[in-house]
mmCIF file of C-alpha atoms (C1' of nucleotides) in Angstrom:
data_model
loop_
_atom_site.group_PDB
_atom_site.id
_atom_site.type_symbol
_atom_site.label_atom_id
_atom_site.label_comp_id
_atom_site.label_asym_id
_atom_site.label_seq_id
_atom_site.Cartn_x
_atom_site.Cartn_y
_atom_site.Cartn_z
ATOM 1 C CA MET A 1 35.916 41.117 -36.550
ATOM 2 C CA PRO A 2 35.785 39.487 -33.197
ATOM 3 C CA GLU A 3 36.461 35.815 -32.844
ATOM 4 C CA LEU A 4 37.591 34.291 -29.571
ATOM 5 C CA PRO A 5 41.110 35.815 -29.539
ATOM 6 C CA GLU A 6 39.778 39.287 -30.264
ATOM 7 C CA VAL A 7 37.170 39.036 -27.507
ATOM 8 C CA GLU A 8 39.861 37.812 -25.124
ATOM 9 C CA THR A 9 42.018 40.790 -26.056
ATOM 10 C CA VAL A 10 39.113 43.174 -25.571
ATOM 11 C CA LYS A 11 38.538 41.645 -22.141
ATOM 12 C CA ARG A 12 42.167 42.115 -21.156
ATOM 13 C CA GLY A 13 42.176 45.642 -22.494
ATOM 14 C CA LEU A 14 39.024 46.650 -20.653
ATOM 15 C CA ALA A 15 39.728 44.907 -17.365
ATOM 16 C CA PRO A 16 42.112 47.523 -15.861
ATOM 17 C CA SER A 17 39.587 50.265 -16.580
ATOM 18 C CA MET A 18 36.531 48.390 -15.356
ATOM 19 C CA GLU A 19 37.373 45.963 -12.575
ATOM 20 C CA GLY A 20 36.722 47.365 -9.125
ATOM 21 C CA ARG A 21 34.888 50.390 -10.433
ATOM 22 C CA LEU A 22 31.357 51.419 -9.667
ATOM 23 C CA LEU A 23 28.916 51.394 -12.556
ATOM 24 C CA THR A 24 27.197 54.675 -11.793
ATOM 25 C CA ARG A 25 25.147 54.968 -14.944
ATOM 26 C CA LEU A 26 24.341 52.842 -17.962
ATOM 27 C CA GLU A 27 23.445 55.054 -20.887
ATOM 28 C CA LEU A 28 21.336 53.284 -23.507
ATOM 29 C CA ARG A 29 21.158 55.278 -26.677
ATOM 30 C CA ARG A 30 18.715 52.925 -28.357
ATOM 31 C CA PRO A 31 16.355 50.258 -27.025
ATOM 32 C CA ASP A 32 17.863 47.374 -28.954
ATOM 33 C CA LEU A 33 20.909 46.003 -30.672
ATOM 34 C CA ARG A 34 20.303 42.808 -32.577
ATOM 35 C CA PHE A 35 17.677 41.954 -29.983
ATOM 36 C CA PRO A 36 15.850 44.183 -27.515
ATOM 37 C CA LEU A 37 18.046 45.095 -24.570
ATOM 38 C CA PRO A 38 16.955 43.408 -21.336
ATOM 39 C CA ALA A 39 14.034 44.895 -19.476
ATOM 40 C CA ASP A 40 15.038 47.468 -16.845
ATOM 41 C CA PHE A 41 18.625 47.027 -18.008
ATOM 42 C CA ALA A 42 19.988 50.252 -16.576
ATOM 43 C CA ALA A 43 18.045 50.030 -13.339
ATOM 44 C CA ARG A 44 19.254 46.506 -12.659
ATOM 45 C CA VAL A 45 22.959 47.324 -12.984
ATOM 46 C CA GLU A 46 23.395 50.928 -11.924
ATOM 47 C CA GLY A 47 25.003 51.332 -8.515
ATOM 48 C CA ARG A 48 26.704 47.948 -8.666
ATOM 49 C CA ARG A 49 30.424 47.418 -8.607
ATOM 50 C CA ILE A 50 32.190 45.505 -11.378
ATOM 51 C CA VAL A 51 34.053 42.641 -9.763
ATOM 52 C CA SER A 52 35.726 41.126 -12.832
ATOM 53 C CA LEU A 53 35.649 40.659 -16.571
ATOM 54 C CA SER A 54 35.545 37.189 -18.049
ATOM 55 C CA ARG A 55 34.933 35.484 -21.365
ATOM 56 C CA ARG A 56 33.187 32.379 -22.647
ATOM 57 C CA ALA A 57 33.449 31.569 -26.360
ATOM 58 C CA LYS A 58 32.913 34.906 -28.118
ATOM 59 C CA TYR A 59 30.966 36.363 -25.212
ATOM 60 C CA LEU A 60 32.386 39.035 -22.962
ATOM 61 C CA LEU A 61 31.037 38.890 -19.422
ATOM 62 C CA ILE A 62 31.018 41.886 -17.120
ATOM 63 C CA ASP A 63 30.606 40.355 -13.698
ATOM 64 C CA LEU A 64 28.881 42.576 -11.172
ATOM 65 C CA GLU A 65 28.680 42.198 -7.442
ATOM 66 C CA ASP A 66 25.683 40.221 -6.193
ATOM 67 C CA GLY A 67 25.980 37.535 -8.854
ATOM 68 C CA LEU A 68 24.676 39.383 -11.883
ATOM 69 C CA SER A 69 26.619 39.520 -15.154
ATOM 70 C CA ILE A 70 26.237 41.599 -18.262
ATOM 71 C CA LEU A 71 26.710 39.392 -21.291
ATOM 72 C CA SER A 72 28.009 41.132 -24.396
ATOM 73 C CA HIS A 73 28.431 39.678 -27.863
ATOM 74 C CA LEU A 74 30.230 41.867 -30.393
ATOM 75 C CA GLY A 75 28.640 40.348 -33.471
ATOM 76 C CA MET A 76 30.501 41.317 -36.621
ATOM 77 C CA SER A 77 31.247 44.962 -36.008
ATOM 78 C CA GLY A 78 31.046 45.594 -32.275
ATOM 79 C CA SER A 79 33.908 47.308 -30.463
ATOM 80 C CA TYR A 80 34.624 48.983 -27.169
ATOM 81 C CA ARG A 81 36.631 52.063 -26.488
ATOM 82 C CA ILE A 82 37.790 53.702 -23.301
ATOM 83 C CA GLU A 83 37.479 57.364 -22.523
ATOM 84 C CA ARG A 84 39.325 58.384 -19.402
ATOM 85 C CA GLN A 85 39.029 61.558 -17.474
ATOM 86 C CA ASP A 86 41.496 64.158 -18.706
ATOM 87 C CA GLU A 87 44.835 64.012 -16.914
ATOM 88 C CA THR A 88 44.364 67.663 -15.988
ATOM 89 C CA GLY A 89 41.642 66.482 -13.685
ATOM 90 C CA LEU A 90 39.030 68.850 -14.975
ATOM 91 C CA PRO A 91 35.695 67.290 -14.164
ATOM 92 C CA GLY A 92 33.799 66.021 -17.124
ATOM 93 C CA GLN A 93 36.648 66.534 -19.539
ATOM 94 C CA PHE A 94 37.655 63.582 -21.668
ATOM 95 C CA HIS A 95 40.738 63.753 -23.813
ATOM 96 C CA MET A 96 39.491 61.326 -26.430
ATOM 97 C CA ALA A 97 38.743 62.613 -29.862
ATOM 98 C CA ARG A 98 35.176 61.882 -30.853
ATOM 99 C CA SER A 99 34.789 58.859 -33.038
ATOM 100 C CA ARG A 100 33.444 59.834 -36.409
ATOM 101 C CA ASP A 101 30.774 57.169 -36.227
ATOM 102 C CA GLU A 102 29.582 58.294 -32.852
ATOM 103 C CA LYS A 103 26.072 57.672 -34.124
ATOM 104 C CA HIS A 104 26.778 53.982 -33.566
ATOM 105 C CA ASP A 105 27.750 54.449 -29.927
ATOM 106 C CA HIS A 106 24.853 52.460 -28.513
ATOM 107 C CA VAL A 107 25.723 51.726 -24.894
ATOM 108 C CA ILE A 108 27.887 53.811 -22.567
ATOM 109 C CA PHE A 109 29.110 52.600 -19.185
ATOM 110 C CA HIS A 110 29.815 55.473 -16.808
ATOM 111 C CA LEU A 111 32.273 54.357 -14.155
ATOM 112 C CA ASP A 112 33.667 55.809 -10.960
ATOM 113 C CA GLY A 113 36.942 54.583 -9.527
ATOM 114 C CA PRO A 114 38.030 54.346 -5.891
ATOM 115 C CA ASP A 115 39.798 57.703 -6.091
ATOM 116 C CA GLY A 116 36.847 59.416 -7.694
ATOM 117 C CA ASP A 117 38.402 59.169 -11.129
ATOM 118 C CA SER A 118 35.835 58.501 -13.780
ATOM 119 C CA ALA A 119 35.846 56.772 -17.114
ATOM 120 C CA ARG A 120 33.424 55.939 -19.853
ATOM 121 C CA ILE A 121 33.417 52.617 -21.661
ATOM 122 C CA ILE A 122 31.640 52.940 -24.979
ATOM 123 C CA TYR A 123 30.144 50.136 -27.032
ATOM 124 C CA ASN A 124 29.985 50.931 -30.742
ATOM 125 C CA ASP A 125 28.420 48.604 -33.293
ATOM 126 C CA PRO A 126 27.529 49.881 -36.787
ATOM 127 C CA ARG A 127 25.874 46.705 -37.995
ATOM 128 C CA ARG A 128 24.165 45.930 -34.695
ATOM 129 C CA PHE A 129 24.716 42.205 -35.016
ATOM 130 C CA GLY A 130 25.960 42.298 -31.455
ATOM 131 C CA PHE A 131 23.714 42.018 -28.439
ATOM 132 C CA MET A 132 23.680 42.258 -24.669
ATOM 133 C CA ASP A 133 21.792 40.448 -21.977
ATOM 134 C CA LEU A 134 21.713 40.079 -18.222
ATOM 135 C CA VAL A 135 22.259 36.727 -16.589
ATOM 136 C CA GLU A 136 22.537 35.434 -13.049
ATOM 137 C CA ARG A 137 25.879 33.664 -12.837
ATOM 138 C CA ARG A 138 24.451 30.661 -11.006
ATOM 139 C CA ASN A 139 22.122 30.111 -13.983
ATOM 140 C CA MET A 140 24.748 30.859 -16.597
ATOM 141 C CA ASP A 141 24.770 27.429 -18.198
ATOM 142 C CA GLN A 142 21.043 27.514 -18.787
ATOM 143 C CA HIS A 143 21.212 30.752 -20.746
ATOM 144 C CA ALA A 144 20.379 30.195 -24.412
ATOM 145 C CA ALA A 145 23.762 31.612 -25.399
ATOM 146 C CA PHE A 146 25.646 28.978 -23.400
ATOM 147 C CA ALA A 147 23.430 25.909 -23.476
ATOM 148 C CA GLY A 148 25.012 23.378 -25.795
ATOM 149 C CA LEU A 149 28.159 25.415 -26.355
ATOM 150 C CA GLY A 150 31.237 23.319 -27.105
ATOM 151 C CA PRO A 151 34.546 23.430 -25.228
ATOM 152 C CA GLU A 152 37.029 26.269 -25.416
ATOM 153 C CA PRO A 153 39.730 25.580 -28.014
ATOM 154 C CA VAL A 154 42.635 26.239 -25.667
ATOM 155 C CA GLY A 155 41.214 24.427 -22.653
ATOM 156 C CA ASN A 156 41.908 20.887 -21.613
ATOM 157 C CA ALA A 157 38.506 19.728 -22.820
ATOM 158 C CA LEU A 158 39.520 19.981 -26.459
ATOM 159 C CA ASP A 159 41.477 16.985 -27.642
ATOM 160 C CA ALA A 160 41.430 14.666 -30.633
ATOM 161 C CA ASP A 161 39.292 12.074 -28.857
ATOM 162 C CA TYR A 162 36.609 14.660 -28.194
ATOM 163 C CA LEU A 163 36.645 15.855 -31.799
ATOM 164 C CA ALA A 164 36.481 12.268 -33.021
ATOM 165 C CA SER A 165 33.323 11.778 -30.979
ATOM 166 C CA ARG A 166 31.791 14.863 -32.583
ATOM 167 C CA PHE A 167 33.017 14.199 -36.126
ATOM 168 C CA LYS A 168 32.074 10.530 -36.284
ATOM 169 C CA GLY A 169 29.625 9.845 -39.108
ATOM 170 C CA LYS A 170 29.460 13.489 -40.161
ATOM 171 C CA ALA A 171 29.164 14.221 -43.868
ATOM 172 C CA GLN A 172 29.350 17.951 -43.213
ATOM 173 C CA PRO A 173 32.525 19.653 -44.491
ATOM 174 C CA LEU A 174 35.269 20.390 -41.957
ATOM 175 C CA LYS A 175 34.820 24.118 -42.534
ATOM 176 C CA SER A 176 31.208 24.337 -41.438
ATOM 177 C CA THR A 177 31.653 21.731 -38.717
ATOM 178 C CA LEU A 178 34.380 23.812 -37.085
ATOM 179 C CA LEU A 179 32.264 26.954 -37.348
ATOM 180 C CA ASP A 180 29.540 25.221 -35.325
ATOM 181 C CA GLN A 181 29.784 26.698 -31.830
ATOM 182 C CA ARG A 182 28.293 23.501 -30.362
ATOM 183 C CA VAL A 183 31.361 21.573 -31.525
ATOM 184 C CA ILE A 184 34.028 24.097 -30.505
ATOM 185 C CA ALA A 185 33.163 27.435 -28.939
ATOM 186 C CA GLY A 186 34.798 30.545 -30.285
ATOM 187 C CA LEU A 187 36.153 29.674 -33.698
ATOM 188 C CA GLY A 188 35.075 31.938 -36.549
ATOM 189 C CA ASN A 189 35.673 32.181 -40.254
ATOM 190 C CA ILE A 190 39.258 33.428 -40.067
ATOM 191 C CA TYR A 191 40.712 30.996 -37.569
ATOM 192 C CA VAL A 192 38.932 28.001 -39.075
ATOM 193 C CA CYS A 193 40.581 28.832 -42.404
ATOM 194 C CA GLU A 194 43.929 29.301 -40.690
ATOM 195 C CA ALA A 195 43.696 26.075 -38.689
ATOM 196 C CA LEU A 196 42.755 23.983 -41.721
ATOM 197 C CA TRP A 197 45.652 25.481 -43.655
ATOM 198 C CA ARG A 198 48.083 24.645 -40.861
ATOM 199 C CA ALA A 199 46.821 21.083 -40.698
ATOM 200 C CA HIS A 200 46.979 20.769 -44.531
ATOM 201 C CA LEU A 201 43.343 19.709 -44.584
ATOM 202 C CA SER A 202 40.805 20.579 -47.244
ATOM 203 C CA PRO A 203 37.873 22.650 -45.923
ATOM 204 C CA ALA A 204 35.563 20.520 -48.064
ATOM 205 C CA LYS A 205 36.639 17.209 -46.559
ATOM 206 C CA PRO A 206 33.810 15.527 -44.642
ATOM 207 C CA ALA A 207 34.440 15.726 -40.909
ATOM 208 C CA GLY A 208 33.697 12.034 -40.549
ATOM 209 C CA ALA A 209 36.680 11.178 -42.762
ATOM 210 C CA LEU A 210 38.981 12.029 -39.856
ATOM 211 C CA VAL A 211 37.565 9.287 -37.682
ATOM 212 C CA SER A 212 38.443 5.609 -37.938
ATOM 213 C CA ALA A 213 35.826 2.877 -38.109
ATOM 214 C CA GLU A 214 36.450 2.269 -34.406
ATOM 215 C CA GLY A 215 35.693 5.902 -33.651
ATOM 216 C CA ARG A 216 39.324 6.811 -33.058
ATOM 217 C CA PRO A 217 40.921 9.997 -34.388
ATOM 218 C CA VAL A 218 43.170 9.475 -37.401
ATOM 219 C CA THR A 219 46.538 11.246 -37.505
ATOM 220 C CA ALA A 220 45.108 14.148 -39.495
ATOM 221 C CA LEU A 221 42.651 14.832 -36.684
ATOM 222 C CA GLU A 222 45.503 14.938 -34.172
ATOM 223 C CA ASP A 223 47.169 17.489 -36.451
ATOM 224 C CA LEU A 224 43.980 19.507 -36.750
ATOM 225 C CA THR A 225 43.485 19.566 -32.994
ATOM 226 C CA PHE A 226 47.006 20.856 -32.513
ATOM 227 C CA ALA A 227 46.523 23.445 -35.274
ATOM 228 C CA ILE A 228 43.328 24.776 -33.689
ATOM 229 C CA ARG A 229 44.877 25.076 -30.254
ATOM 230 C CA THR A 230 48.033 26.769 -31.473
ATOM 231 C CA VAL A 231 46.396 29.153 -33.935
ATOM 232 C CA ILE A 232 44.085 30.432 -31.199
ATOM 233 C CA ALA A 233 46.810 30.586 -28.550
ATOM 234 C CA GLU A 234 49.114 32.495 -30.870
ATOM 235 C CA ALA A 235 46.351 34.926 -31.836
ATOM 236 C CA ILE A 236 45.634 35.644 -28.175
ATOM 237 C CA GLU A 237 49.348 36.190 -27.623
ATOM 238 C CA ALA A 238 49.558 38.517 -30.631
ATOM 239 C CA GLY A 239 46.517 40.442 -29.454
ATOM 240 C CA GLY A 240 48.014 40.891 -26.026
ATOM 241 C CA SER A 241 51.292 42.184 -27.367
ATOM 242 C CA SER A 242 49.538 44.644 -29.680
ATOM 243 C CA LEU A 243 47.153 45.799 -26.979
ATOM 244 C CA ARG A 244 49.142 48.639 -25.498
ATOM 245 C CA ASP A 245 49.815 50.289 -28.816
ATOM 246 C CA HIS A 246 46.278 49.784 -29.814
ATOM 247 C CA ILE A 247 44.762 51.539 -26.849
ATOM 248 C CA GLN A 248 47.240 54.374 -27.268
ATOM 249 C CA ALA A 249 46.192 54.811 -30.855
ATOM 250 C CA ASP A 250 42.587 55.812 -30.317
ATOM 251 C CA GLY A 251 41.188 54.197 -27.189
ATOM 252 C CA SER A 252 39.411 51.513 -29.142
ATOM 253 C CA LEU A 253 39.697 47.797 -28.580
ATOM 254 C CA GLY A 254 38.883 44.951 -30.863
ATOM 255 C CA TYR A 255 40.383 45.962 -34.159
ATOM 256 C CA PHE A 256 43.994 45.036 -34.650
ATOM 257 C CA GLN A 257 45.569 43.742 -37.781
ATOM 258 C CA HIS A 258 46.949 40.250 -37.554
ATOM 259 C CA SER A 259 48.749 38.765 -40.482
ATOM 260 C CA PHE A 260 47.008 35.686 -41.743
ATOM 261 C CA ASN A 261 48.426 32.883 -43.832
ATOM 262 C CA VAL A 262 45.393 32.195 -45.994
ATOM 263 C CA TYR A 263 42.507 34.361 -44.880
ATOM 264 C CA ASP A 264 41.832 37.163 -47.393
ATOM 265 C CA ARG A 265 44.861 36.162 -49.485
ATOM 266 C CA GLU A 266 43.083 35.008 -52.645
ATOM 267 C CA ASP A 267 45.451 34.597 -55.636
ATOM 268 C CA GLU A 268 48.507 35.047 -53.430
ATOM 269 C CA PRO A 269 51.126 32.310 -53.069
ATOM 270 C CA CYS A 270 50.620 29.615 -50.469
ATOM 271 C CA ARG A 271 53.016 30.036 -47.551
ATOM 272 C CA THR A 272 53.445 26.365 -46.791
ATOM 273 C CA PRO A 273 57.185 25.699 -47.177
ATOM 274 C CA GLY A 274 57.868 23.982 -50.493
ATOM 275 C CA CYS A 275 54.290 24.425 -51.747
ATOM 276 C CA HIS A 276 53.882 26.252 -55.049
ATOM 277 C CA GLY A 277 50.103 26.537 -54.802
ATOM 278 C CA THR A 278 47.997 29.681 -54.875
ATOM 279 C CA VAL A 279 45.395 30.598 -52.285
ATOM 280 C CA GLN A 280 41.883 29.895 -53.564
ATOM 281 C CA ARG A 281 38.561 31.203 -52.422
ATOM 282 C CA MET A 282 35.259 29.385 -52.400
ATOM 283 C CA THR A 283 31.906 29.769 -50.694
ATOM 284 C CA GLN A 284 30.757 27.289 -48.077
ATOM 285 C CA ALA A 285 27.543 27.744 -46.136
ATOM 286 C CA GLY A 286 27.380 31.296 -47.400
ATOM 287 C CA ARG A 287 30.805 32.250 -46.061
ATOM 288 C CA SER A 288 34.104 32.706 -47.880
ATOM 289 C CA THR A 289 36.655 29.967 -47.410
ATOM 290 C CA PHE A 290 40.318 30.582 -48.242
ATOM 291 C CA TYR A 291 42.558 27.566 -48.797
ATOM 292 C CA CYS A 292 45.366 26.112 -50.880
ATOM 293 C CA SER A 293 44.134 23.406 -53.209
ATOM 294 C CA VAL A 294 47.659 22.007 -53.581
ATOM 295 C CA CYS A 295 48.696 21.319 -49.988
ATOM 296 C CA GLN A 296 45.278 21.090 -48.314
ATOM 297 C CA VAL A 297 43.861 17.694 -49.166
ATOM 298 C "C1'" DA B 1 18.942 14.450 -36.390
ATOM 299 C "C1'" DC B 2 21.311 16.577 -39.699
ATOM 300 C "C1'" DT B 3 22.378 20.195 -43.297
ATOM 301 C "C1'" DA B 4 21.738 24.300 -46.092
ATOM 302 C "C1'" DC B 5 19.941 28.555 -46.827
ATOM 303 C "C1'" DT B 6 18.176 33.220 -45.628
ATOM 304 C "C1'" DC B 7 18.147 37.140 -43.070
ATOM 305 C "C1'" DC B 8 19.322 40.790 -39.661
ATOM 306 C "C1'" DC B 9 22.225 45.854 -40.442
ATOM 307 C "C1'" DT B 10 25.528 49.320 -42.110
ATOM 308 C "C1'" DG B 11 29.834 50.487 -44.344
ATOM 309 C "C1'" DC B 12 33.145 49.966 -47.743
ATOM 310 C "C1'" DC B 13 35.198 49.105 -52.079
ATOM 311 C "C1'" DA B 14 35.605 47.688 -56.914
ATOM 312 C "C1'" DG B 15 33.686 48.394 -61.168
ATOM 313 C "C1'" DC B 16 31.031 50.811 -64.236
ATOM 314 C "C1'" DT C 1 31.853 62.039 -59.562
ATOM 315 C "C1'" DG C 2 28.336 59.222 -58.497
ATOM 316 C "C1'" DC C 3 25.800 54.907 -58.468
ATOM 317 C "C1'" DT C 4 25.363 49.764 -57.798
ATOM 318 C "C1'" DG C 5 26.294 45.321 -56.448
ATOM 319 C "C1'" DG C 6 28.812 42.387 -53.692
ATOM 320 C "C1'" DC C 7 30.951 41.412 -49.606
ATOM 321 C "C1'" DA C 8 32.192 41.627 -44.467
ATOM 322 C "C1'" DG C 9 35.370 38.365 -38.919
ATOM 323 C "C1'" DG C 10 28.151 35.931 -36.325
ATOM 324 C "C1'" DG C 11 24.446 33.360 -35.414
ATOM 325 C "C1'" DA C 12 19.313 32.567 -35.104
ATOM 326 C "C1'" DG C 13 15.528 30.853 -37.530
ATOM 327 C "C1'" DT C 14 13.471 28.038 -40.960
ATOM 328 C "C1'" DA C 15 12.821 24.546 -44.333
ATOM 329 C "C1'" DG C 16 13.972 20.517 -46.478
#
DNA sequence: ACTACTCCCTGCCAGC
DNA sequence: TGCTGGCAGGGAGTAG
């Protein structure tokens, strides 16, 4: 589920329940996720205060006092949910209904607030493609997860000139090039499909075809850059506006239904105004690509 | 250096 | 009703 906008929404949803609180206990219900959890994980973080939540690419960062951060990647199926202390104030009572796949609750953050109110933040991940690590913030860029990572799609670093420099000479299809986190950080299968649809570009087109002989971006690359930035910005906006309802629903964060224009719409009509095409599906690099063969060229 | 493919894990759904 | 195969929003590792 989680691409950059979903992780950003999770961060915003968790922040009010985590920032400023004391991490009293880290409950590890198994020794590993996708990879082994860091050595002495609980001992290194327990008793520290959470100063802020941040995000880089698809990584959620729980920044602790004293310069240490917990790095959390949600993989394909990771999600967080919040369990607050019961409003009645009974100690140890939580009003959340138990999730039916509680067996996949792998990591539980026990938090104390300034007024003694407590909360639990629960990481659930059925497929265990997610992982966590500990990193000193001053060494953040050297961490394997961040070394070589491309720019954020909504930051100032992403523009058509940058993409031209990365696309130049590439025979690789646009689809797999945009999925490469070293080119742009945070795009996943859904938003790559959506961005290419918006820019009316074929996912199979070689990335290098969007660069002139002089290394300059052609118009289509300007369009693609704009499409990437807007599709991500709008998804973050949509996630934010759905956040309140979503937490109210069941305390979970990270699963909210957006409406997509091409993703998972095989055989349905293309939504490009005036286009009478039908959404197609093909496999590229082992992943499904959804596109309109009429207006994406 | 590029590019393509496989695999990690569990759940779900369509089709038989 | 069960079973089976295919597929899932990520990314690391490996092999050409």
